[in-house]
Coordinates of C-alpha atoms in Angstrom, one line a residue:
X303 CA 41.1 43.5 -172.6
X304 CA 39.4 42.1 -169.5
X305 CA 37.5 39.4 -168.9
X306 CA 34.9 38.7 -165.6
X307 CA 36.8 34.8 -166.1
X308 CA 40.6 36.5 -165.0
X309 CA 40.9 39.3 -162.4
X310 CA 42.0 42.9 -163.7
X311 CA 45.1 42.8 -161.5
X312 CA 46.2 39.3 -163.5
X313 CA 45.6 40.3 -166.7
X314 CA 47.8 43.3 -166.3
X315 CA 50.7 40.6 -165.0
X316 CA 50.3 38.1 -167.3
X317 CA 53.1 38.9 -169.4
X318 CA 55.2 39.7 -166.6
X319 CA 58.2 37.5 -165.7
X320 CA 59.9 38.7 -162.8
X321 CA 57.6 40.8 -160.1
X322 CA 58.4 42.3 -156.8
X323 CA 55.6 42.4 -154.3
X324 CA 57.0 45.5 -152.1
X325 CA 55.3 45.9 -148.8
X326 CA 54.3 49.8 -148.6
X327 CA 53.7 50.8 -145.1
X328 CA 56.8 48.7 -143.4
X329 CA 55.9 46.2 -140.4
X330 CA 54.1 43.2 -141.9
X331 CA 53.0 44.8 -145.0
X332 CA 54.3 42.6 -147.0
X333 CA 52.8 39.6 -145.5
X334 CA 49.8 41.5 -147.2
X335 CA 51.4 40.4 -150.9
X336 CA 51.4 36.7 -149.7
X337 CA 48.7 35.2 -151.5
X338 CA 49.1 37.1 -154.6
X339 CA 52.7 36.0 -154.8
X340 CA 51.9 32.6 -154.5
X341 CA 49.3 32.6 -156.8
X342 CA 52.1 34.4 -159.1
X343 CA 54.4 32.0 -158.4
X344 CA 52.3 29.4 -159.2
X345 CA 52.0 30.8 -163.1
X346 CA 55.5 30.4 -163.4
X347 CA 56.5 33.7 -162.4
X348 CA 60.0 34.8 -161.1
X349 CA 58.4 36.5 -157.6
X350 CA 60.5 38.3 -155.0
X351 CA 59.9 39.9 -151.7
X352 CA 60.3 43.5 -150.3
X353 CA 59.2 45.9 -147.2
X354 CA 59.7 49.0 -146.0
X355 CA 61.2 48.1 -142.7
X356 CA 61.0 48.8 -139.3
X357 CA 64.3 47.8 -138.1
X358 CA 67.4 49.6 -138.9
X359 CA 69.0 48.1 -142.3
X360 CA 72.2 49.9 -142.6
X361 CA 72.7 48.2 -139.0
X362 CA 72.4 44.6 -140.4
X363 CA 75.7 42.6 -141.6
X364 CA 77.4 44.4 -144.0
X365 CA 77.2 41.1 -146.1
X366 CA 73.4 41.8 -146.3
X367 CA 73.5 45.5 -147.5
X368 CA 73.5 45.6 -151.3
X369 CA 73.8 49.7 -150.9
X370 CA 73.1 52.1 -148.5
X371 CA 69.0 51.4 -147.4
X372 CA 68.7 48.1 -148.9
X373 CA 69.7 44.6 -147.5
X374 CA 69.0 41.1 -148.5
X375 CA 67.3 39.0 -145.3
X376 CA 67.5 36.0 -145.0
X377 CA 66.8 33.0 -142.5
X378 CA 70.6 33.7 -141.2
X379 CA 70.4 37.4 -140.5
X380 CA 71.1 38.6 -137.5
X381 CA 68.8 40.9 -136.1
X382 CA 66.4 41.7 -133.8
X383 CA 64.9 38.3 -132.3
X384 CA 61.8 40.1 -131.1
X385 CA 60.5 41.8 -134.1
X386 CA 61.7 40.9 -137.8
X387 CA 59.5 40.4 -140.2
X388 CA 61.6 40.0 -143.2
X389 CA 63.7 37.3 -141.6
X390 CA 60.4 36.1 -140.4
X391 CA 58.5 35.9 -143.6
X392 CA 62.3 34.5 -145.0
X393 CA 62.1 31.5 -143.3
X394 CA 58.6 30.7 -143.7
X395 CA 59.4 31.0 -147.3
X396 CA 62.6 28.4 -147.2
X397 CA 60.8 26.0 -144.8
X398 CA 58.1 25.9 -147.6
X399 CA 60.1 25.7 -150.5
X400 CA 60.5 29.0 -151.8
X401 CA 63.4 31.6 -152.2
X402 CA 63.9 32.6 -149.1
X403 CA 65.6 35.7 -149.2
X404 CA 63.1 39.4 -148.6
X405 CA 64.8 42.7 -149.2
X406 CA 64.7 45.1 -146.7
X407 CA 63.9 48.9 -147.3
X408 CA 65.3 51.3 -144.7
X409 CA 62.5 54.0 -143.5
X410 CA 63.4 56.7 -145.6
X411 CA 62.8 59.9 -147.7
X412 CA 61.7 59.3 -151.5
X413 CA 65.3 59.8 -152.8
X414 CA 67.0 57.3 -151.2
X415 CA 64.0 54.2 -151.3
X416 CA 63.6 54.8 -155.4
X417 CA 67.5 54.1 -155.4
X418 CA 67.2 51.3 -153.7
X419 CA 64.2 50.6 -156.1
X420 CA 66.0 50.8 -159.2
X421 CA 68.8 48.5 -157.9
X422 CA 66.4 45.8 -157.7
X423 CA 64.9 46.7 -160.9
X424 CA 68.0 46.1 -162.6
X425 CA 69.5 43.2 -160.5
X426 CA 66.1 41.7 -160.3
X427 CA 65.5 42.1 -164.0
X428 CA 61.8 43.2 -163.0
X429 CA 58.9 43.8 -165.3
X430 CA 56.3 44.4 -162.5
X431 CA 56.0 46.0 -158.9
X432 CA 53.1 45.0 -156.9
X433 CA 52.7 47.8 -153.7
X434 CA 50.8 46.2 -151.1
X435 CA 49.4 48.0 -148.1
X436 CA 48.2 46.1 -144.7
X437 CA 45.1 48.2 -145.0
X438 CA 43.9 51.0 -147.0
X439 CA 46.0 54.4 -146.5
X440 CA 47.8 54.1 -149.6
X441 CA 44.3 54.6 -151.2
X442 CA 43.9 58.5 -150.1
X443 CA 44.5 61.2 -151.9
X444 CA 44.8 64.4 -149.1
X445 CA 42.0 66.2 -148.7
X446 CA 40.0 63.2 -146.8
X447 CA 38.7 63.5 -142.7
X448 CA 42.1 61.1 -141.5
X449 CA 44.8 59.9 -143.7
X450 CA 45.7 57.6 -141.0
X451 CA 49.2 56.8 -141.2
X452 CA 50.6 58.0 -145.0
X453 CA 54.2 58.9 -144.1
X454 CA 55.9 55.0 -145.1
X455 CA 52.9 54.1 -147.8
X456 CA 53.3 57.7 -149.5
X457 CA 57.0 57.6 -149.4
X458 CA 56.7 54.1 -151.1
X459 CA 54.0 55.5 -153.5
X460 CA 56.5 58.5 -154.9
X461 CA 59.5 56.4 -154.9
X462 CA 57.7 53.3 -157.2
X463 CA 55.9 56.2 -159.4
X464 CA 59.3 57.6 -160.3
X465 CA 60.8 53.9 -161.3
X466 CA 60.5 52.9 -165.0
X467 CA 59.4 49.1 -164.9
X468 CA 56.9 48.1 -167.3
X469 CA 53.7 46.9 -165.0
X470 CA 53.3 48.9 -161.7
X471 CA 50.2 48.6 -159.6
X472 CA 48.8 48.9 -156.1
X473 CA 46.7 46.4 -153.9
X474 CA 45.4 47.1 -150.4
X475 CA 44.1 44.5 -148.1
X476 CA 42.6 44.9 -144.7
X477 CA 39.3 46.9 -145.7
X478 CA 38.1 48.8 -142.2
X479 CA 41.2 48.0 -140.2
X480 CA 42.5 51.5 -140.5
X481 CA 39.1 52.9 -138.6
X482 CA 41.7 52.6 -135.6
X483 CA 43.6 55.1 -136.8
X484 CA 40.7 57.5 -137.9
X485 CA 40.2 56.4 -141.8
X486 CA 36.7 57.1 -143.0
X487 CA 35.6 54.1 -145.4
X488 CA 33.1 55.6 -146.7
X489 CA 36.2 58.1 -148.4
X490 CA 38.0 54.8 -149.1
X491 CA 34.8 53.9 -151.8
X492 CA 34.4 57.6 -152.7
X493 CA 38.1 57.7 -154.0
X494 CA 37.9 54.0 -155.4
X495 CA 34.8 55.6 -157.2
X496 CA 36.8 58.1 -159.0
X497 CA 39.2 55.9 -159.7
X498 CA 37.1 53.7 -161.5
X499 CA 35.9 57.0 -163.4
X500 CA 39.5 57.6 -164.5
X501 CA 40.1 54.1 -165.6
X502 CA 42.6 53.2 -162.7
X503 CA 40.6 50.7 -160.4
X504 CA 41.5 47.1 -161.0
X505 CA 38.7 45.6 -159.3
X506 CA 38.5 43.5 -155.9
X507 CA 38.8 39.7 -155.3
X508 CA 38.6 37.4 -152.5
X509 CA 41.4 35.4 -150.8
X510 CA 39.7 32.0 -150.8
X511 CA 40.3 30.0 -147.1
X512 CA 40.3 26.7 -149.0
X513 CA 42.7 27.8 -152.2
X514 CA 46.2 26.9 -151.9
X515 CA 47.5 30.7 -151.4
X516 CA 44.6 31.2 -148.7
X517 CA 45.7 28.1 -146.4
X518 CA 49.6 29.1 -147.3
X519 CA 48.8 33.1 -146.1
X520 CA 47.5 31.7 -142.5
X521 CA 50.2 29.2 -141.8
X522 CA 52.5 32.2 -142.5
X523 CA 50.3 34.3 -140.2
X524 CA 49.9 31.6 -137.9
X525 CA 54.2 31.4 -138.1
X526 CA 54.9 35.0 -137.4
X527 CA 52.5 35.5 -134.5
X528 CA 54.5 32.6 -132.7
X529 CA 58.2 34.2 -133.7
X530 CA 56.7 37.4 -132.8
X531 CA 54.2 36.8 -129.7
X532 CA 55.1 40.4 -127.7
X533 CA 53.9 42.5 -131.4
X534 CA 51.8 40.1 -133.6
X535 CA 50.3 41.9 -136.3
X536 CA 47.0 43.2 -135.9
X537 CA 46.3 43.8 -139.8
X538 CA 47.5 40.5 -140.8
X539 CA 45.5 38.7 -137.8
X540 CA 42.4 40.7 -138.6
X541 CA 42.5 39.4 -142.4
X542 CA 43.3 36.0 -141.1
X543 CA 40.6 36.2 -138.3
X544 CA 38.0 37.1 -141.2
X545 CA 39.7 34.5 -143.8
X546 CA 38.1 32.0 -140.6
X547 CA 35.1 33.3 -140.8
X548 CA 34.7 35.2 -137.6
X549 CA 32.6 38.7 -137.5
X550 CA 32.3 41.2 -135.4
X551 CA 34.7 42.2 -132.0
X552 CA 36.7 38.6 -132.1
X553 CA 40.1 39.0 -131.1
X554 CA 43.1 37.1 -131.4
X555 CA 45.6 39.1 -129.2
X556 CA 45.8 41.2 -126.2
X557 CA 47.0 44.3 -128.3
X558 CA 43.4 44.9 -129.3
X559 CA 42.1 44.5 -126.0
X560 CA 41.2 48.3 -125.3
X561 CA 39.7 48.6 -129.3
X562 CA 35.8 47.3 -130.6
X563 CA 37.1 45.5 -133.6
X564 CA 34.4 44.9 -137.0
X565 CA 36.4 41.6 -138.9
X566 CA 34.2 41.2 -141.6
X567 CA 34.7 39.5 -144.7
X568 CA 35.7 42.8 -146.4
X569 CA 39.3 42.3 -144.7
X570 CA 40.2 39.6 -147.0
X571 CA 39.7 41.7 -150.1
X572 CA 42.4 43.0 -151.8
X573 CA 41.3 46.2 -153.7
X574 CA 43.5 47.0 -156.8
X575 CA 44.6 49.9 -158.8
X576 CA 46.8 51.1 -161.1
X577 CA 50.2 52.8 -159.6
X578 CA 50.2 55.9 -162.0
X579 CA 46.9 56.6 -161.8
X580 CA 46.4 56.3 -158.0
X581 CA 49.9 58.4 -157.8
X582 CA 48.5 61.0 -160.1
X583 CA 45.5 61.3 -157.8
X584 CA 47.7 62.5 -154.7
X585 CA 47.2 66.2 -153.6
X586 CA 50.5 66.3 -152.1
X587 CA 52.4 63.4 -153.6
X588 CA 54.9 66.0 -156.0
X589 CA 55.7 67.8 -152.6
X590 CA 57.5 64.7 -151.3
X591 CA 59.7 64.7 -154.5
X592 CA 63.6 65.4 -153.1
X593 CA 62.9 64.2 -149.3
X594 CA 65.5 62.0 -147.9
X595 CA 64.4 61.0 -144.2
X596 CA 61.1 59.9 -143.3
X597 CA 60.9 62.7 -141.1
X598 CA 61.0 64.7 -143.7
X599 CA 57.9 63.1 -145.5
X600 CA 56.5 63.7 -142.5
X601 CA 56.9 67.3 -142.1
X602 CA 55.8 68.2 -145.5
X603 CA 52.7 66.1 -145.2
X604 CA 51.8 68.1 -142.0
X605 CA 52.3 71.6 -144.3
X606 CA 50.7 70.4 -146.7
X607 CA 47.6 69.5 -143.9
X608 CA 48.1 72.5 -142.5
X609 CA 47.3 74.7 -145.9
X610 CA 44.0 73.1 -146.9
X611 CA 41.1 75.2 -146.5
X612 CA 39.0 72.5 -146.0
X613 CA 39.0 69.0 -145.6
X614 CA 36.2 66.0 -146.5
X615 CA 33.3 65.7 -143.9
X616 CA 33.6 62.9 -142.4
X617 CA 30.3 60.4 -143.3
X618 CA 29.1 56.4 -142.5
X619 CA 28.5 54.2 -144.7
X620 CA 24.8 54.0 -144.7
X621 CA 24.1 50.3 -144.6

């Protein structure tokens, strides 16, 4: 049962004990699960950290890997000093208190990530996954004008539908970011619109700037654009720029400097959903089953592209 007093997404973790928030896309992604965590946490929750990541785990100290694809970070890794953000988000995590280990996901196929999946399910002793997604690409189905950049949030998507933990679900945070990268919005509502028709949509909620989790989430931001000043995230500065209230083409880094930007108070919204039933949506999602490199996810998503007779029209929102 639901109630307008406790958010969809809470209810469905409130008998959870141990939860991984698993960052979908790779990069900062899981900066994304930040405030949920902590608010998690906060219940009394056992909550770890995960990403798909960017740089190349099976390179790290072999003291880190816990198999083939998956590593432990923490502060202490070496690695890249330029562009980390599991060892980044690790430290912020120990300087504040918390466990300060994230686990690293190589880039990979679907075989190989729902291994390393099911390793942490068991030596995690998880009841819940939480995917989060730096914007909202995770949310298409296939057949929409752009799908943006699927490859890391779909591989993510098939590998955490074919784990059995008790509580999986989905939240996306960064509403409108993706327009650089040619998501139509307007498609984002349509399919959270037939989600809500099939019972799958959790419902939305603010990250409150004065709230605990909302003050923790920009110190971190704050944090990792300083450890990282040559590639600060855009998504998580967007959400962070709208968290302080500012509107319209307000940048925070040169990156952006060629772009019109729209940060609106939309960014720092997470839209939720349930895993299976946002999974079950996918056109193309069964045709990843069996892929083990990223590159392979990638060539089967441009066939699959490639065989549609038709795709969405692409529409604006009208107000």
């Amino acid at each position: 049962m639901f109630t307008l007093a406790e958010p969809p997404v809470f209810a469905r973790l409130r008998d959870a004990r141990s939860v991984l928030i698993a960052g979908a896309g790779g990069g900062f992604d899981v900066f994304s699960g930040l405030p949920l965590g902590l608010a998690l946490a906060e219940q009394g929750k056992r909550v770890h950290y995960a990403n798909l990541s960017f740089v190349t785990v099976d390179r790290l100290p072999s003291s880190s890997r816990l198999l083939p694809g998956l590593a432990a970070v923490r502060p202490d890794t070496p690695g890249n000093d330029d562009y980390f953000p599991e060892r980044t988000l690790a430290t912020w995590l120990g300087r504040n208190g918390f466990v300060d280990t994230v686990y690293a996901f190589a880039k990979t196929g679907v075989v190989p990530l729902r291994a390393a999946y099911r390793r942490l399910v068991k030596d995690l002793e998880l009841d819940a996954i939480v995917l989060v997604d730096g914007g909202t690409d995770i949310l298409m189905r296939g057949d929409e004008a752009s799908l943006g950049t699927p490859e890391e949030d779909m591989t993510s998507l098939a590998a955490v539908a074919g784990v059995r933990v008790p509580t999986r679900l989905v939240a996306s945070l960064g509403f409108g970011i993706d327009a650089y990268h040619g998501i139509c919005h307007a498609q984002v509502l349509e399919n959270l619109a037939a989600l809500t028709r099939e019972g799958h949509y959790l419902g939305a909620l603010s990250i409150p700037r004065e709230s605990r989790e909302g003050a923790l989430f920009l110190d971190a931001v704050a944090y990792a654009n300083r450890i990282t000043p040559l590639r600060p995230s855009i998504v998580q500065g967007s959400v962070a720029s709208a968290l302080h209230g500012r509107f319209g083409d307000a940048h925070f880094t040169e990156r952006t400097d060629n772009s019109e930007l729209f940060i609106n108070p939309l960014m720092s919204m997470y839209f939720t959903v349930d895993l299976a039933g946002l999974a079950e949506r996918s056109l193309y999602l069964s045709r990843l089953e069996g892929s083990v490199s990223i590159w392979d996810v990638a060539r089967r998503i441009a066939d699959f592209r490639d065989e549609l007779a038709f795709t969405r029209p692409r529409q604006a929102i009208p107000h």
